[in-house]
mmCIF file of C-alpha atoms in Angstrom:
data_model
loop_
_atom_site.group_PDB
_atom_site.id
_atom_site.type_symbol
_atom_site.label_atom_id
_atom_site.label_comp_id
_atom_site.label_asym_id
_atom_site.label_seq_id
_atom_site.Cartn_x
_atom_site.Cartn_y
_atom_site.Cartn_z
ATOM 1 C CA MET A 2 143.479 71.011 102.764
ATOM 2 C CA GLU A 3 145.175 67.991 104.561
ATOM 3 C CA LYS A 4 148.599 68.603 104.126
ATOM 4 C CA TYR A 5 148.126 72.246 105.221
ATOM 5 C CA SER A 6 144.980 72.606 107.604
ATOM 6 C CA MET A 7 145.464 72.199 111.463
ATOM 7 C CA SER A 8 144.582 67.817 112.255
ATOM 8 C CA ASN A 9 141.006 69.399 113.004
ATOM 9 C CA LYS A 10 141.121 71.432 110.134
ATOM 10 C CA HIS A 11 140.638 70.334 106.734
ATOM 11 C CA GLY A 12 137.758 73.210 105.502
ATOM 12 C CA TRP A 13 135.698 69.921 104.291
ATOM 13 C CA THR A 14 131.872 70.628 105.522
ATOM 14 C CA TRP A 15 130.358 68.216 103.606
ATOM 15 C CA SER A 16 129.045 66.123 106.380
ATOM 16 C CA VAL A 17 125.774 64.000 106.013
ATOM 17 C CA PRO A 18 122.910 64.323 108.659
ATOM 18 C CA LYS A 19 122.800 60.966 110.951
ATOM 19 C CA PHE A 20 119.699 60.694 110.305
ATOM 20 C CA MET A 21 117.777 62.073 107.260
ATOM 21 C CA LYS A 22 114.679 63.491 107.472
ATOM 22 C CA ARG A 23 111.988 65.006 104.474
ATOM 23 C CA MET A 24 112.420 68.540 104.165
ATOM 24 C CA LYS A 25 109.518 71.214 102.921
ATOM 25 C CA VAL A 26 111.070 72.699 100.074
ATOM 26 C CA PRO A 27 110.231 76.409 99.736
ATOM 27 C CA ASP A 28 108.290 76.884 96.466
ATOM 28 C CA TYR A 29 109.502 80.996 96.226
ATOM 29 C CA LYS A 30 106.153 81.486 94.530
ATOM 30 C CA ASP A 31 105.908 84.885 96.422
ATOM 31 C CA LYS A 32 109.359 86.237 95.633
ATOM 32 C CA ASN A 33 111.147 86.951 92.029
ATOM 33 C CA VAL A 34 114.497 88.506 92.720
ATOM 34 C CA PHE A 35 115.590 88.865 96.984
ATOM 35 C CA GLY A 36 116.060 85.180 98.529
ATOM 36 C CA VAL A 37 115.605 83.423 95.759
ATOM 37 C CA PRO A 38 118.232 80.856 95.403
ATOM 38 C CA LEU A 39 120.101 80.682 92.178
ATOM 39 C CA ILE A 40 118.966 77.240 90.635
ATOM 40 C CA VAL A 41 115.611 79.000 90.926
ATOM 41 C CA HIS A 42 116.829 81.592 88.612
ATOM 42 C CA VAL A 43 118.256 78.832 86.636
ATOM 43 C CA GLN A 44 114.654 77.133 86.148
ATOM 44 C CA ARG A 45 112.386 80.252 85.407
ATOM 45 C CA SER A 46 114.760 82.056 83.411
ATOM 46 C CA GLY A 47 117.342 80.267 82.347
ATOM 47 C CA GLN A 48 119.881 82.666 83.899
ATOM 48 C CA PRO A 49 120.575 82.270 88.052
ATOM 49 C CA LEU A 50 120.998 86.137 87.815
ATOM 50 C CA PRO A 51 118.214 87.765 87.121
ATOM 51 C CA LEU A 52 117.724 90.129 83.923
ATOM 52 C CA GLY A 53 117.410 93.226 87.104
ATOM 53 C CA LEU A 54 120.824 92.415 88.573
ATOM 54 C CA GLN A 55 122.581 91.840 84.999
ATOM 55 C CA GLN A 56 121.221 95.776 84.127
ATOM 56 C CA ALA A 57 122.321 96.836 87.610
ATOM 57 C CA LEU A 58 125.486 95.426 87.142
ATOM 58 C CA ARG A 59 125.265 97.309 83.378
ATOM 59 C CA TYR A 60 124.440 100.609 84.805
ATOM 60 C CA LEU A 61 127.437 100.923 87.564
ATOM 61 C CA ARG A 62 129.852 99.404 84.882
ATOM 62 C CA SER A 63 128.723 102.252 82.402
ATOM 63 C CA GLN A 64 128.337 105.277 84.328
ATOM 64 C CA CYS A 65 128.992 105.408 87.790
ATOM 65 C CA LEU A 66 132.838 103.794 88.274
ATOM 66 C CA ASP A 67 134.428 107.339 89.205
ATOM 67 C CA GLN A 68 131.983 107.528 91.944
ATOM 68 C CA VAL A 69 134.273 108.427 95.252
ATOM 69 C CA GLY A 70 133.353 104.892 97.562
ATOM 70 C CA LEU A 71 131.617 103.289 95.406
ATOM 71 C CA PHE A 72 129.898 100.043 97.990
ATOM 72 C CA ARG A 73 131.646 101.354 100.663
ATOM 73 C CA LYS A 74 129.608 104.709 100.799
ATOM 74 C CA SER A 75 125.885 103.793 102.587
ATOM 75 C CA GLY A 76 122.181 104.691 100.052
ATOM 76 C CA VAL A 77 119.471 106.234 100.677
ATOM 77 C CA LYS A 78 118.130 103.195 102.682
ATOM 78 C CA SER A 79 114.192 104.271 101.437
ATOM 79 C CA ARG A 80 115.163 104.880 97.646
ATOM 80 C CA ILE A 81 117.206 101.402 98.067
ATOM 81 C CA GLN A 82 113.613 99.456 99.433
ATOM 82 C CA ALA A 83 112.080 101.629 95.731
ATOM 83 C CA LEU A 84 114.990 99.802 93.647
ATOM 84 C CA ARG A 85 114.037 96.175 95.748
ATOM 85 C CA GLN A 86 110.585 96.601 94.880
ATOM 86 C CA MET A 87 111.447 97.183 91.605
ATOM 87 C CA ASN A 88 112.876 94.639 90.921
ATOM 88 C CA GLU A 89 110.050 92.560 92.631
ATOM 89 C CA SER A 90 107.314 93.621 91.200
ATOM 90 C CA SER A 91 108.564 93.803 87.353
ATOM 91 C CA PRO A 92 111.814 91.864 86.917
ATOM 92 C CA ASP A 93 112.540 92.233 83.513
ATOM 93 C CA ASN A 94 111.663 95.871 83.199
ATOM 94 C CA VAL A 95 113.831 97.591 85.420
ATOM 95 C CA ASN A 96 114.808 101.399 84.707
ATOM 96 C CA TYR A 97 118.296 102.565 86.647
ATOM 97 C CA GLU A 98 118.956 105.758 84.468
ATOM 98 C CA ASP A 99 119.199 108.909 87.174
ATOM 99 C CA GLN A 100 119.145 106.612 90.444
ATOM 100 C CA SER A 101 122.535 106.920 92.581
ATOM 101 C CA ALA A 102 125.006 104.891 92.462
ATOM 102 C CA TYR A 103 125.117 104.533 96.197
ATOM 103 C CA ASP A 104 121.762 103.377 95.816
ATOM 104 C CA VAL A 105 122.347 100.577 93.179
ATOM 105 C CA ALA A 106 125.677 99.450 95.207
ATOM 106 C CA ASP A 107 123.430 98.777 98.361
ATOM 107 C CA MET A 108 121.285 97.052 96.599
ATOM 108 C CA VAL A 109 123.297 94.812 94.481
ATOM 109 C CA LYS A 110 125.004 94.320 97.822
ATOM 110 C CA GLN A 111 121.526 93.021 99.641
ATOM 111 C CA PHE A 112 120.693 90.292 97.349
ATOM 112 C CA PHE A 113 123.894 88.440 97.763
ATOM 113 C CA ARG A 114 123.451 89.355 101.269
ATOM 114 C CA ASP A 115 119.255 87.457 100.701
ATOM 115 C CA LEU A 116 120.524 84.682 99.162
ATOM 116 C CA PRO A 117 119.401 81.560 101.237
ATOM 117 C CA GLU A 118 122.669 79.933 100.799
ATOM 118 C CA PRO A 119 126.570 81.967 100.675
ATOM 119 C CA LEU A 120 127.995 82.845 97.246
ATOM 120 C CA LEU A 121 131.014 80.130 98.078
ATOM 121 C CA THR A 122 127.611 77.957 98.714
ATOM 122 C CA SER A 123 127.450 76.411 102.432
ATOM 123 C CA LYS A 124 129.463 73.202 101.255
ATOM 124 C CA LEU A 125 132.946 74.950 100.218
ATOM 125 C CA GLY A 126 131.866 78.513 101.961
ATOM 126 C CA GLU A 127 134.982 77.007 105.146
ATOM 127 C CA THR A 128 136.667 75.509 102.447
ATOM 128 C CA PHE A 129 137.459 78.432 100.742
ATOM 129 C CA LEU A 130 138.142 80.541 104.061
ATOM 130 C CA HIS A 131 141.108 77.750 105.248
ATOM 131 C CA ILE A 132 142.607 77.763 101.480
ATOM 132 C CA TYR A 133 143.686 81.961 103.220
ATOM 133 C CA GLN A 134 144.025 80.898 106.568
ATOM 134 C CA TYR A 135 146.047 77.688 105.941
ATOM 135 C CA VAL A 136 147.587 77.661 102.347
ATOM 136 C CA PRO A 137 151.065 78.930 101.168
ATOM 137 C CA LYS A 138 150.627 81.672 99.151
ATOM 138 C CA ASP A 139 152.250 80.651 96.409
ATOM 139 C CA GLN A 140 149.865 78.094 96.078
ATOM 140 C CA ARG A 141 146.783 79.720 96.420
ATOM 141 C CA LEU A 142 145.823 80.065 93.448
ATOM 142 C CA GLN A 143 145.323 76.358 92.424
ATOM 143 C CA ALA A 144 143.925 75.486 95.495
ATOM 144 C CA VAL A 145 140.996 78.749 94.596
ATOM 145 C CA GLN A 146 141.021 76.761 90.602
ATOM 146 C CA ALA A 147 139.623 72.850 92.055
ATOM 147 C CA ALA A 148 137.336 74.737 94.842
ATOM 148 C CA ILE A 149 136.088 76.642 92.312
ATOM 149 C CA MET A 150 135.530 73.613 89.653
ATOM 150 C CA LEU A 151 133.846 71.997 92.438
ATOM 151 C CA MET A 152 130.633 74.541 92.640
ATOM 152 C CA SER A 153 128.229 74.474 91.297
ATOM 153 C CA ASP A 154 127.481 75.846 87.757
ATOM 154 C CA GLU A 155 125.478 78.589 88.707
ATOM 155 C CA ASN A 156 127.197 79.655 91.613
ATOM 156 C CA ARG A 157 130.349 79.688 89.368
ATOM 157 C CA GLU A 158 128.839 81.172 86.872
ATOM 158 C CA VAL A 159 127.608 84.372 88.996
ATOM 159 C CA LEU A 160 131.126 84.406 91.223
ATOM 160 C CA GLN A 161 132.714 84.900 88.005
ATOM 161 C CA THR A 162 130.275 87.889 86.797
ATOM 162 C CA LEU A 163 130.853 89.625 90.386
ATOM 163 C CA LEU A 164 134.567 88.798 90.421
ATOM 164 C CA CYS A 165 134.942 90.679 86.331
ATOM 165 C CA PHE A 166 132.416 93.146 87.273
ATOM 166 C CA LEU A 167 134.263 94.068 90.679
ATOM 167 C CA SER A 168 137.683 94.138 88.780
ATOM 168 C CA ASP A 169 136.099 96.513 86.431
ATOM 169 C CA VAL A 170 135.147 98.787 89.296
ATOM 170 C CA THR A 171 138.996 98.242 90.757
ATOM 171 C CA SER A 172 140.439 99.602 87.125
ATOM 172 C CA SER A 173 139.233 103.078 88.193
ATOM 173 C CA VAL A 174 141.050 103.403 91.347
ATOM 174 C CA GLU A 175 142.121 106.607 90.747
ATOM 175 C CA GLU A 176 138.930 108.087 90.164
ATOM 176 C CA ASN A 177 136.896 106.124 92.711
ATOM 177 C CA GLN A 178 139.668 105.137 95.039
ATOM 178 C CA MET A 179 138.230 101.186 95.360
ATOM 179 C CA THR A 180 140.744 99.252 95.433
ATOM 180 C CA PRO A 181 140.876 94.833 95.851
ATOM 181 C CA MET A 182 141.241 95.293 99.627
ATOM 182 C CA ASN A 183 138.520 97.917 99.859
ATOM 183 C CA ILE A 184 136.261 96.096 97.894
ATOM 184 C CA ALA A 185 136.797 92.950 99.571
ATOM 185 C CA VAL A 186 136.176 94.899 103.248
ATOM 186 C CA CYS A 187 132.556 95.822 102.000
ATOM 187 C CA LEU A 188 131.631 92.809 100.173
ATOM 188 C CA ALA A 189 133.016 89.822 102.095
ATOM 189 C CA PRO A 190 130.383 89.847 104.597
ATOM 190 C CA SER A 191 127.157 89.857 102.230
ATOM 191 C CA LEU A 192 129.665 86.953 99.809
ATOM 192 C CA PHE A 193 130.637 84.693 102.947
ATOM 193 C CA HIS A 194 127.688 85.334 105.096
ATOM 194 C CA LEU A 195 130.169 84.877 108.338
ATOM 195 C CA ASN A 196 127.761 86.773 110.732
ATOM 196 C CA ILE A 197 124.049 84.715 109.215
ATOM 197 C CA LEU A 198 125.758 81.904 109.364
ATOM 198 C CA LYS A 199 127.543 81.771 113.027
ATOM 199 C CA LYS A 200 124.345 83.147 114.801
ATOM 200 C CA ASP A 201 122.488 79.928 113.341
ATOM 201 C CA ASN A 202 124.349 77.815 114.338
ATOM 202 C CA LEU A 203 124.673 78.718 118.359
ATOM 203 C CA SER A 204 122.264 77.884 120.904
ATOM 204 C CA PRO A 205 120.620 80.854 122.741
ATOM 205 C CA ARG A 206 123.001 80.282 125.252
ATOM 206 C CA ALA A 207 125.769 79.932 123.196
ATOM 207 C CA MET A 208 124.923 82.795 121.505
ATOM 208 C CA GLN A 209 124.657 85.335 124.738
ATOM 209 C CA LYS A 210 127.281 84.047 125.691
ATOM 210 C CA LYS A 211 129.860 84.636 122.955
ATOM 211 C CA TYR A 212 128.636 88.085 121.795
ATOM 212 C CA ALA A 213 127.561 89.440 125.776
ATOM 213 C CA THR A 214 130.896 90.975 125.312
ATOM 214 C CA GLY A 215 130.758 92.868 122.531
ATOM 215 C CA ARG A 216 134.237 91.466 121.328
ATOM 216 C CA PRO A 217 134.571 89.150 118.551
ATOM 217 C CA ASP A 218 136.401 86.358 119.355
ATOM 218 C CA GLN A 219 140.230 85.111 118.091
ATOM 219 C CA LYS A 220 138.768 82.869 115.499
ATOM 220 C CA ASP A 221 136.069 85.597 114.130
ATOM 221 C CA LEU A 222 138.366 88.058 113.833
ATOM 222 C CA ASN A 223 140.580 85.184 111.587
ATOM 223 C CA GLU A 224 137.936 84.016 109.123
ATOM 224 C CA ASN A 225 136.757 87.727 108.115
ATOM 225 C CA LEU A 226 140.463 88.760 107.519
ATOM 226 C CA ALA A 227 140.197 85.239 105.322
ATOM 227 C CA ALA A 228 137.383 86.102 103.716
ATOM 228 C CA THR A 229 139.120 89.540 102.975
ATOM 229 C CA GLN A 230 141.987 88.539 101.980
ATOM 230 C CA GLY A 231 140.385 85.527 99.959
ATOM 231 C CA LEU A 232 137.763 87.921 97.693
ATOM 232 C CA ALA A 233 140.766 90.486 97.536
ATOM 233 C CA HIS A 234 142.932 87.879 96.065
ATOM 234 C CA MET A 235 139.760 86.962 93.913
ATOM 235 C CA ILE A 236 139.362 89.805 92.435
ATOM 236 C CA ILE A 237 142.645 90.116 91.616
ATOM 237 C CA GLU A 238 143.296 86.905 89.860
ATOM 238 C CA CYS A 239 139.716 87.116 88.388
ATOM 239 C CA ASN A 240 140.388 86.385 84.955
ATOM 240 C CA ARG A 241 142.422 83.067 86.029
ATOM 241 C CA LEU A 242 140.611 82.257 88.293
ATOM 242 C CA PHE A 243 138.483 79.865 86.022
ATOM 243 C CA GLU A 244 141.052 77.930 84.326
ATOM 244 C CA ILE A 245 141.454 74.508 84.537
ATOM 245 C CA PRO A 246 145.192 74.266 85.997
ATOM 246 C CA HIS A 247 147.363 72.459 83.749
ATOM 247 C CA GLU A 248 148.951 69.619 85.406
ATOM 248 C CA MET A 249 144.510 68.663 86.055
ATOM 249 C CA VAL A 250 144.102 68.503 81.803
ATOM 250 C CA THR A 251 147.487 66.860 81.243
ATOM 251 C CA GLN A 252 146.205 64.191 83.757
ATOM 252 C CA SER A 253 143.102 63.784 82.623
ATOM 253 C CA ARG A 254 144.472 63.484 78.707
ATOM 254 C CA ASN A 255 147.200 60.981 79.515
ATOM 255 C CA SER A 256 144.223 59.225 81.886
ATOM 256 C CA TYR A 257 142.082 58.952 78.466
ATOM 257 C CA VAL A 258 145.577 57.471 76.958
ATOM 258 C CA GLU A 259 146.460 54.962 78.932
ATOM 259 C CA ALA A 260 142.626 53.607 78.746
ATOM 260 C CA ASP A 261 142.988 53.860 75.384
ATOM 261 C CA LEU A 262 139.257 55.694 74.925
ATOM 262 C CA HIS A 263 138.154 58.138 71.704
ATOM 263 C CA ALA A 264 135.488 60.592 72.040
ATOM 264 C CA PRO A 265 133.488 61.357 68.969
ATOM 265 C CA THR A 266 133.832 64.169 67.333
ATOM 266 C CA ILE A 267 130.541 65.813 66.079
ATOM 267 C CA GLY A 268 131.439 65.075 62.481
ATOM 268 C CA GLU A 269 131.332 61.372 63.549
ATOM 269 C CA LEU A 270 128.161 61.489 65.845
ATOM 270 C CA CYS A 271 125.928 62.797 62.550
ATOM 271 C CA LYS A 272 128.263 59.655 59.778
ATOM 272 C CA GLN A 273 126.902 57.410 62.495
ATOM 273 C CA LEU A 274 123.507 58.881 63.137
ATOM 274 C CA GLU A 275 123.392 58.309 58.795
ATOM 275 C CA ASP A 276 124.461 54.935 59.376
ATOM 276 C CA ASP A 277 120.939 54.516 60.816
ATOM 277 C CA ASP A 278 119.261 55.833 58.262
ATOM 278 C CA GLY A 279 118.809 59.085 59.986
ATOM 279 C CA THR A 280 121.208 62.117 60.259
ATOM 280 C CA TYR A 281 122.035 64.765 63.406
ATOM 281 C CA GLN A 282 119.274 67.593 62.019
ATOM 282 C CA THR A 283 116.593 65.050 62.035
ATOM 283 C CA HIS A 284 117.831 63.081 65.374
ATOM 284 C CA MET A 285 118.328 66.785 67.243
ATOM 285 C CA GLU A 286 114.660 67.956 66.319
ATOM 286 C CA GLY A 287 112.935 64.537 66.888
ATOM 287 C CA ARG A 288 114.206 64.981 70.549
ATOM 288 C CA LEU A 289 112.786 68.628 70.125
ATOM 289 C CA GLN A 290 109.152 67.484 69.567
ATOM 290 C CA ASN A 291 109.156 64.743 72.117
ATOM 291 C CA LEU A 292 110.271 67.868 73.784
ATOM 292 C CA LEU A 293 107.538 70.241 72.818
ATOM 293 C CA LYS A 294 104.715 67.028 73.312
ATOM 294 C CA GLU A 295 105.462 66.635 77.014
ATOM 295 C CA ALA A 296 105.339 70.698 77.583
ATOM 296 C CA ARG A 297 101.924 70.414 75.432
ATOM 297 C CA GLU A 298 100.425 68.300 77.252
ATOM 298 C CA LYS A 299 101.959 69.113 80.963
ATOM 299 C CA SER A 300 103.373 65.635 82.173
ATOM 300 C CA LYS A 301 104.859 65.066 85.854
ATOM 301 C CA TYR A 302 107.832 67.236 86.277
ATOM 302 C CA TRP A 303 107.418 69.963 84.136
ATOM 303 C CA MET A 304 106.755 73.387 85.438
ATOM 304 C CA SER A 305 104.796 76.171 83.380
ATOM 305 C CA CYS A 306 106.155 80.205 84.705
ATOM 306 C CA SER A 307 105.825 83.842 83.513
ATOM 307 C CA SER A 308 108.390 85.054 81.432
ATOM 308 C CA SER A 309 108.704 88.001 78.505
ATOM 309 C CA ASP A 310 104.620 88.350 76.283
ATOM 310 C CA ASN A 311 104.152 85.898 73.456
ATOM 311 C CA THR A 312 107.050 83.474 75.023
ATOM 312 C CA GLU A 313 106.005 79.639 77.185
ATOM 313 C CA LEU A 314 108.213 79.089 79.409
ATOM 314 C CA TYR A 315 108.538 75.655 81.337
ATOM 315 C CA TYR A 316 111.286 73.664 83.098
ATOM 316 C CA LYS A 317 111.502 70.630 84.231
ATOM 317 C CA LYS A 318 113.758 68.859 86.765
ATOM 318 C CA VAL A 319 115.459 65.907 86.860
ATOM 319 C CA GLY A 320 114.241 63.275 89.281
ATOM 320 C CA ASP A 321 117.940 61.577 90.697
ATOM 321 C CA GLY A 322 118.969 63.995 93.135
ATOM 322 C CA ASN A 323 121.183 66.170 90.684
ATOM 323 C CA PRO A 324 120.251 70.369 89.960
ATOM 324 C CA LEU A 325 120.260 69.302 85.905
ATOM 325 C CA ARG A 326 118.127 71.166 84.315
ATOM 326 C CA THR A 327 115.999 70.595 81.085
ATOM 327 C CA LEU A 328 114.146 73.533 80.124
ATOM 328 C CA ALA A 329 112.241 75.008 76.997
ATOM 329 C CA SER A 330 111.960 77.962 75.762
ATOM 330 C CA VAL A 331 108.415 78.441 72.787
ATOM 331 C CA SER A 332 108.421 81.334 71.077
ATOM 332 C CA GLY A 333 105.069 82.563 69.383
ATOM 333 C CA GLY A 334 106.079 81.699 65.949
ATOM 334 C CA GLY A 335 107.341 77.844 67.065
ATOM 335 C CA SER A 336 111.146 77.635 67.670
ATOM 336 C CA ALA A 337 112.432 76.697 70.800
ATOM 337 C CA ALA A 338 115.843 76.501 72.392
ATOM 338 C CA ILE A 339 116.956 73.566 74.704
ATOM 339 C CA CYS A 340 118.797 73.558 77.687
ATOM 340 C CA GLY A 341 119.688 69.391 78.070
ATOM 341 C CA ALA A 342 120.702 67.267 81.275
ATOM 342 C CA GLU A 343 123.283 65.549 79.022
ATOM 343 C CA PRO A 344 127.238 65.382 81.036
ATOM 344 C CA ARG A 345 128.907 69.177 81.466
ATOM 345 C CA ALA A 346 131.949 67.829 79.171
ATOM 346 C CA ALA A 347 129.214 66.242 76.344
ATOM 347 C CA ARG A 348 126.782 69.410 75.693
ATOM 348 C CA ALA A 349 126.582 69.431 71.635
ATOM 349 C CA PRO A 350 128.027 73.137 70.371
ATOM 350 C CA SER A 351 124.845 73.137 68.169
ATOM 351 C CA VAL A 352 122.610 73.235 70.408
ATOM 352 C CA GLY A 353 122.270 76.961 72.716
ATOM 353 C CA CYS A 354 121.899 76.683 76.924
ATOM 354 C CA GLY A 355 122.771 79.679 78.204
ATOM 355 C CA PRO A 356 121.270 83.371 78.073
ATOM 356 C CA ALA A 357 122.342 84.169 74.732
ATOM 357 C CA ALA A 358 120.175 81.105 73.604
ATOM 358 C CA MET A 359 117.523 82.282 75.933
ATOM 359 C CA GLU A 360 117.702 86.266 75.265
ATOM 360 C CA SER A 361 117.867 84.858 70.884
ATOM 361 C CA VAL A 362 113.842 83.133 71.304
#
C-alpha cells in the first residue's frame, strides 16, 4: 500500500484516539438479527450468520437463481418488513417457501446494510478501496488476500459465504442476467457502508455544503467505482481469495526452520500426556468438566442465552481485549461442544469449533 498509494493515502485507518474514553457497549438484548454485530451472533449461537439468513441464502440458491434481475429489482416494502419481523420474532424457525425472490434478496441486502459496522470492517474498509484505486491490477489479488487475512474470523467467514453465494448467482447469468458487475452495483453500497460512514464523519455544516448541489464530488465517485469494481473482482475470484499466498507460506516455513522450531503432532502431545500419567482423552474430559462446572455455578463472565429446545447455551468473553470466545453448549443428555480460545494455528482437530459442531449437539 505504501508503494502504490498516494503519499497521504496508505489505506490504513487503524488510528487510536488520543484520549481513550470508556464507551458504553450496547447489549443488543432487544434485537435478534438485524443491527446486531456478527461477533454477538457468534456469542449467542456459535455462528456469525444468523440461521434465518443462512436459510434465505439456501432458498435463493435452490429456488430463485433463474429470476431476472435478482438483487437489482426491488421487492415490496410491506412484505420485506414482514420477513424482517419473522426473523426477529422466531430467528431459528423461518420459512421462505412461496416467498418472492426479490423480497428475500432485498431482506438479505438490508441485513448487511444494517450491520453496526461494514462487513469489510471499519478498520479495513478504506484499505480495500485503495487496493482497487491504486494497486496495479496484476497485484490486486495478492493484496486482497493479505487484507482478508487481517479481518476478524467472523467477518471473514461471512464474507466467504456471501461471495460463494453471489458466484453461484452469476453462474446462472443466462437466466437472471446478473453479471458480477451488475451484482456489485447493487450490493457494494450495503457492504462498504460508504454513504453512511461519510455522513457520520461530517459535521452538519460540512454535510450541508457537500450535498447542497445534489451532486457527489469526484472523490465519492472514485470510491464508489472502486467499491463496485472491487466487489465484482472478489466475486469472480472467490475461490482463490481465501487462500494464503504461497510466498507467505514459504516465508513462514523458512522462519520456523531457521529458528529450529518443531510443532508437535497430536500423537506426540498424547504421548507427552501419557508420560505425565494421563491421556489426551482424560485431559480433554477434565477440561470439559471444569468448563461445565463454571457454567453451572454461573461464575464471572459466563452468560446464558436462549437457544433451541432442551439446550442450555452459555458464552464467555475472554477479558484481555481480544474477541476470542470460549463457548459451551449442553444438551439434555449432557453432551457438549467446546469452542476454545486457543491460537488459530493450534486448534486440535478433535475439538469441534464451528457450525458443524454446534449443529451436532
